[in-house]
Short mmCIF file of C-alpha atoms in Angstrom, two decimals:
data_model
loop_
_atom_site.label_atom_id
_atom_site.label_comp_id
_atom_site.label_asym_id
_atom_site.label_seq_id
_atom_site.Cartn_x
_atom_site.Cartn_y
_atom_site.Cartn_z
CA UNK H 1293 50.96 19.22 41.13
CA UNK H 1294 51.74 18.45 37.67
CA UNK H 1295 55.11 16.60 36.95
CA UNK H 1296 55.70 19.16 33.96
CA UNK H 1297 54.48 22.69 34.32
CA UNK H 1298 54.02 24.91 31.61
CA UNK H 1299 52.74 28.84 31.14
CA UNK H 1300 49.91 28.51 28.40
CA UNK H 1301 50.49 32.14 27.74
CA UNK H 1302 49.30 33.42 24.93
CA UNK H 1303 52.69 35.00 24.28
CA UNK H 1304 52.71 37.56 21.60
CA UNK H 1305 55.99 38.95 20.18
CA UNK H 1306 56.87 41.33 17.34
CA UNK H 1307 58.09 39.70 13.89
CA UNK H 1308 61.86 39.46 14.71
CA UNK H 1309 62.31 39.38 18.09
CA UNK H 1310 63.52 36.44 20.40
CA UNK H 1311 61.25 34.06 21.91
CA UNK H 1312 61.90 31.98 25.13
CA UNK H 1313 59.36 29.48 26.14
CA UNK H 1314 59.92 27.13 29.31
CA UNK H 1315 59.12 24.42 31.56
CA UNK H 1316 59.61 23.20 34.84
CA UNK H 1317 59.39 19.82 36.25
CA UNK H 1318 59.56 17.90 39.62
CA UNK H 1319 60.56 14.24 38.53
CA UNK H 1320 64.25 14.20 38.97
CA UNK H 1321 64.38 10.58 37.05
CA UNK H 1322 63.57 12.61 33.72
CA UNK H 1323 66.28 12.20 31.34
CA UNK H 1324 65.22 12.86 27.61
CA UNK H 1325 63.25 16.32 26.93
CA UNK H 1326 61.62 17.06 23.60
CA UNK H 1327 59.79 20.58 22.19
CA UNK H 1328 56.69 20.12 19.82
CA UNK H 1329 55.40 22.77 17.44
CA UNK H 1330 51.51 22.13 17.05
CA UNK H 1331 49.62 24.17 14.40
CA UNK H 1332 45.66 24.43 14.72
CA UNK H 1333 44.05 21.10 14.09
CA UNK H 1334 47.25 19.52 13.77
CA UNK H 1335 49.54 16.93 15.31
CA UNK H 1336 52.26 17.62 17.21
CA UNK H 1337 55.32 18.33 15.05
CA UNK H 1338 58.85 17.45 16.68
CA UNK H 1339 61.70 20.52 17.16
CA UNK H 1340 64.04 19.26 19.50
CA UNK H 1341 65.20 16.39 21.23
CA UNK H 1342 67.76 16.70 23.70
CA UNK H 1343 69.49 14.06 26.76
CA UNK H 1344 70.39 15.24 29.77
CA UNK H 1345 71.69 18.79 30.69
CA UNK H 1346 73.25 20.77 27.94
CA UNK H 1347 72.38 23.13 24.51
CA UNK H 1348 71.21 21.80 21.36
CA UNK H 1349 70.92 24.13 18.61
CA UNK H 1350 68.92 23.62 15.17
CA UNK H 1351 68.88 26.59 12.47
CA UNK H 1352 67.13 29.51 14.73
CA UNK H 1353 65.87 26.84 17.39
CA UNK H 1354 67.95 26.35 20.64
CA UNK H 1355 66.85 24.05 23.32
CA UNK H 1356 68.30 24.19 26.84
CA UNK H 1357 68.37 21.91 29.77
CA UNK H 1358 69.40 22.48 33.24
CA UNK H 1359 68.83 19.20 35.48
CA UNK H 1360 70.02 20.74 38.16
CA UNK H 1361 67.12 23.25 38.33
CA UNK H 1362 64.99 21.07 36.67
CA UNK H 1363 64.29 23.93 33.80
CA UNK H 1364 64.12 23.64 30.08
CA UNK H 1365 63.95 26.28 27.53
CA UNK H 1366 63.51 26.62 23.92
CA UNK H 1367 64.55 29.91 22.38
CA UNK H 1368 63.69 30.77 18.54
CA UNK H 1369 65.44 33.43 17.11
CA UNK H 1370 64.41 35.99 14.73
CA UNK H 1371 60.83 34.74 14.79
CA UNK H 1372 58.41 34.69 12.16
CA UNK H 1373 54.62 34.99 11.90
CA UNK H 1374 54.59 31.01 10.62
CA UNK H 1375 55.96 30.49 14.07
CA UNK H 1376 52.89 31.26 15.32
CA UNK H 1377 51.32 27.93 17.33
CA UNK H 1378 51.30 26.05 20.47
CA UNK H 1379 54.21 25.09 21.90
CA UNK H 1380 54.57 21.76 23.85
CA UNK H 1381 57.28 20.65 26.39
CA UNK H 1382 57.56 16.68 26.84
CA UNK H 1383 59.90 14.94 28.70
CA UNK H 1384 60.72 10.92 29.55
CA UNK H 1385 62.48 8.52 31.68
CA UNK H 1386 64.23 5.59 30.31
CA UNK H 1387 62.07 3.76 33.11
CA UNK H 1388 58.66 5.36 31.66
CA UNK H 1389 59.50 3.44 28.46
CA UNK H 1390 58.26 5.69 25.33
CA UNK H 1391 55.60 7.38 27.82
CA UNK H 1392 55.90 11.26 27.31
CA UNK H 1393 54.96 13.40 29.80
CA UNK H 1394 53.68 16.72 28.48
CA UNK H 1395 53.32 20.36 29.63
CA UNK H 1396 50.26 22.27 28.84
CA UNK H 1397 51.61 23.52 26.05
CA UNK H 1398 52.53 27.65 25.52
CA UNK H 1399 50.36 29.83 22.93
CA UNK H 1400 52.84 31.67 20.94
CA UNK H 1401 51.61 34.80 18.43
CA UNK H 1402 54.50 36.39 16.23
CA UNK H 1403 52.71 39.84 15.07
CA UNK H 1404 53.89 41.06 11.56
CA UNK T 715 59.65 8.36 3.70
CA UNK T 716 55.60 8.82 4.39
CA UNK T 717 55.08 10.07 7.79
CA UNK T 718 52.70 8.73 10.53
CA UNK T 719 48.95 8.22 9.30
CA UNK T 720 45.86 7.68 10.95
CA UNK T 721 42.12 6.93 10.14
CA UNK T 722 39.69 8.23 9.96
CA UNK T 723 40.69 11.86 10.58
CA UNK T 724 37.40 12.75 12.02
CA UNK T 725 34.25 10.95 13.61
CA UNK T 726 31.18 11.76 15.42
CA UNK T 727 29.64 8.96 17.77
CA UNK T 728 26.62 8.53 20.00
CA UNK T 729 27.13 7.97 23.69
CA UNK T 730 27.37 4.20 24.20
CA UNK T 731 28.57 3.24 20.88
CA UNK T 732 31.98 1.99 20.61
CA UNK T 733 34.86 2.95 17.92
CA UNK T 734 38.02 1.98 16.44
CA UNK T 735 40.83 3.86 15.13
CA UNK T 736 43.99 3.34 12.98
CA UNK T 737 47.07 3.92 12.75
CA UNK T 738 50.00 3.26 10.40
CA UNK T 739 53.44 4.20 11.63
CA UNK T 740 56.60 5.32 9.83
CA UNK T 741 58.39 2.66 7.90
CA UNK T 742 60.93 0.86 9.61
CA UNK T 743 59.03 2.10 12.89
CA UNK T 744 57.97 -0.64 15.41
CA UNK T 745 56.92 1.05 18.40
CA UNK T 746 53.24 2.67 18.60
CA UNK T 747 52.33 5.23 21.06
CA UNK T 748 48.53 6.48 21.79
CA UNK T 749 47.56 9.87 23.26
CA UNK T 750 44.56 11.66 23.96
CA UNK T 751 44.56 15.18 23.82
CA UNK T 752 41.58 17.44 25.18
CA UNK T 753 41.57 21.25 26.45
CA UNK T 754 41.37 20.24 29.74
CA UNK T 755 44.00 17.87 30.39
CA UNK T 756 45.97 18.64 27.57
CA UNK T 757 47.87 15.67 26.04
CA UNK T 758 48.07 12.02 28.16
CA UNK T 759 49.62 8.82 27.32
CA UNK T 760 47.15 6.05 26.64
CA UNK T 761 49.11 2.96 26.05
CA UNK T 762 52.28 2.11 23.88
CA UNK T 763 52.67 -1.26 21.58
CA UNK T 764 55.99 -2.64 20.43
CA UNK T 765 55.81 -6.12 18.88
CA UNK T 766 52.82 -6.92 19.19
CA UNK T 767 52.86 -6.61 22.71
CA UNK T 768 51.43 -3.63 24.90
CA UNK T 769 54.27 -2.31 26.71
CA UNK T 770 53.21 0.42 28.97
CA UNK T 771 49.83 1.73 29.77
CA UNK T 772 48.52 5.04 31.15
CA UNK T 773 45.86 5.73 33.57
CA UNK T 774 42.89 5.25 31.55
CA UNK T 775 39.84 3.14 31.87
CA UNK T 776 39.55 -0.43 30.79
CA UNK T 777 37.07 0.75 27.87
CA UNK T 778 40.25 1.94 26.04
CA UNK T 779 42.16 -0.87 24.47
CA UNK T 780 44.81 -1.35 21.61
CA UNK T 781 46.07 -3.49 19.52
CA UNK T 782 49.12 -3.79 17.12
CA UNK T 783 49.64 -6.23 14.31
CA UNK T 784 52.86 -7.73 12.61
CA UNK T 785 52.79 -5.00 10.24
CA UNK T 786 53.45 -2.69 13.16
CA UNK T 787 49.88 -0.75 12.26
CA UNK T 788 48.35 -0.35 15.45
CA UNK T 789 44.48 0.14 16.43
CA UNK T 790 43.06 1.70 19.66
CA UNK T 791 39.12 0.95 20.65
CA UNK T 792 36.88 2.74 22.88
CA UNK T 793 33.80 1.29 23.89
CA UNK T 794 30.55 2.47 25.78
CA UNK T 795 31.44 5.85 24.47
CA UNK T 796 31.03 8.62 27.28
CA UNK T 797 30.85 12.59 26.21
CA UNK T 798 34.21 12.86 27.93
CA UNK T 799 35.65 10.73 25.43
CA UNK T 800 35.42 13.79 22.93
CA UNK T 801 39.25 14.40 22.30
CA UNK T 802 41.69 14.78 19.55
CA UNK T 803 43.36 10.92 19.65
CA UNK T 804 47.27 10.88 18.48
CA UNK T 805 49.37 8.06 17.59
CA UNK T 806 52.81 8.28 17.88
CA UNK T 807 55.89 6.08 16.02
CA UNK T 808 59.42 5.51 17.07
CA UNK T 809 62.12 3.00 16.09
CA UNK T 810 61.18 0.89 19.71
CA UNK T 811 63.54 -1.59 21.09
CA UNK T 812 65.89 -0.99 24.02
CA UNK T 813 66.60 3.01 24.79
CA UNK T 814 64.60 5.94 24.23
CA UNK T 815 64.08 7.19 20.98
CA UNK T 816 62.25 10.30 18.85
CA UNK T 817 58.51 9.85 18.38
CA UNK T 818 56.70 11.39 15.68
CA UNK T 819 53.11 12.11 15.90
CA UNK T 820 50.25 11.53 13.12
CA UNK T 821 47.76 13.81 12.38
CA UNK T 822 45.38 12.47 14.73
CA UNK T 823 41.66 11.71 14.68
CA UNK T 824 39.11 13.81 16.20
CA UNK T 825 36.60 12.00 17.97
CA UNK T 826 33.18 14.06 18.70
CA UNK T 827 30.56 12.27 21.15
CA UNK T 828 27.22 13.05 21.00
#
């Protein structure tokens, strides 16, 4: 079983929809949680960085972490065609140093 | 502030050859991590360098090695290339030091082994 599970999709939504992306994990030591966006043939771009449980909002993006359920989410409001990309969750623990453990990535397609 | 740069962007090599990839981190960042991205395995951690020392290592064979210079620039080397080494190699930079910091990725080097 992988440490981080993420549905690869693809997830297809109409423009303006609220998108929900999720990851589950098995390692209770994970404390740092990230979401990256990766466009085709580009490097991952950091969207959200959170520590421990709770919510964090940045513009149209909201990240949620529920450590008791080992479940993290990224919500995208008012989705745009430009949001079409692969979304990767990543996690780390202090004992891992800077090593990130990634989910497989979810392909998102926003249709205009 | 300039982002993470990686050179070259594309490489084609033959099985058995070796290759060196380069990464320049964001100015002021002292930690550089390397990742391999393939369609089958996703993003996997190779190693991390901080202050010219390897601080952490993933589960890759010894053919994969790296180093970091005093200006924080890093190189990774893959010797005796195999077809399975074809991948996007990404480096990520962060402030480093004690604690955990945000990591910012470069555009990657796409390596094709024939």
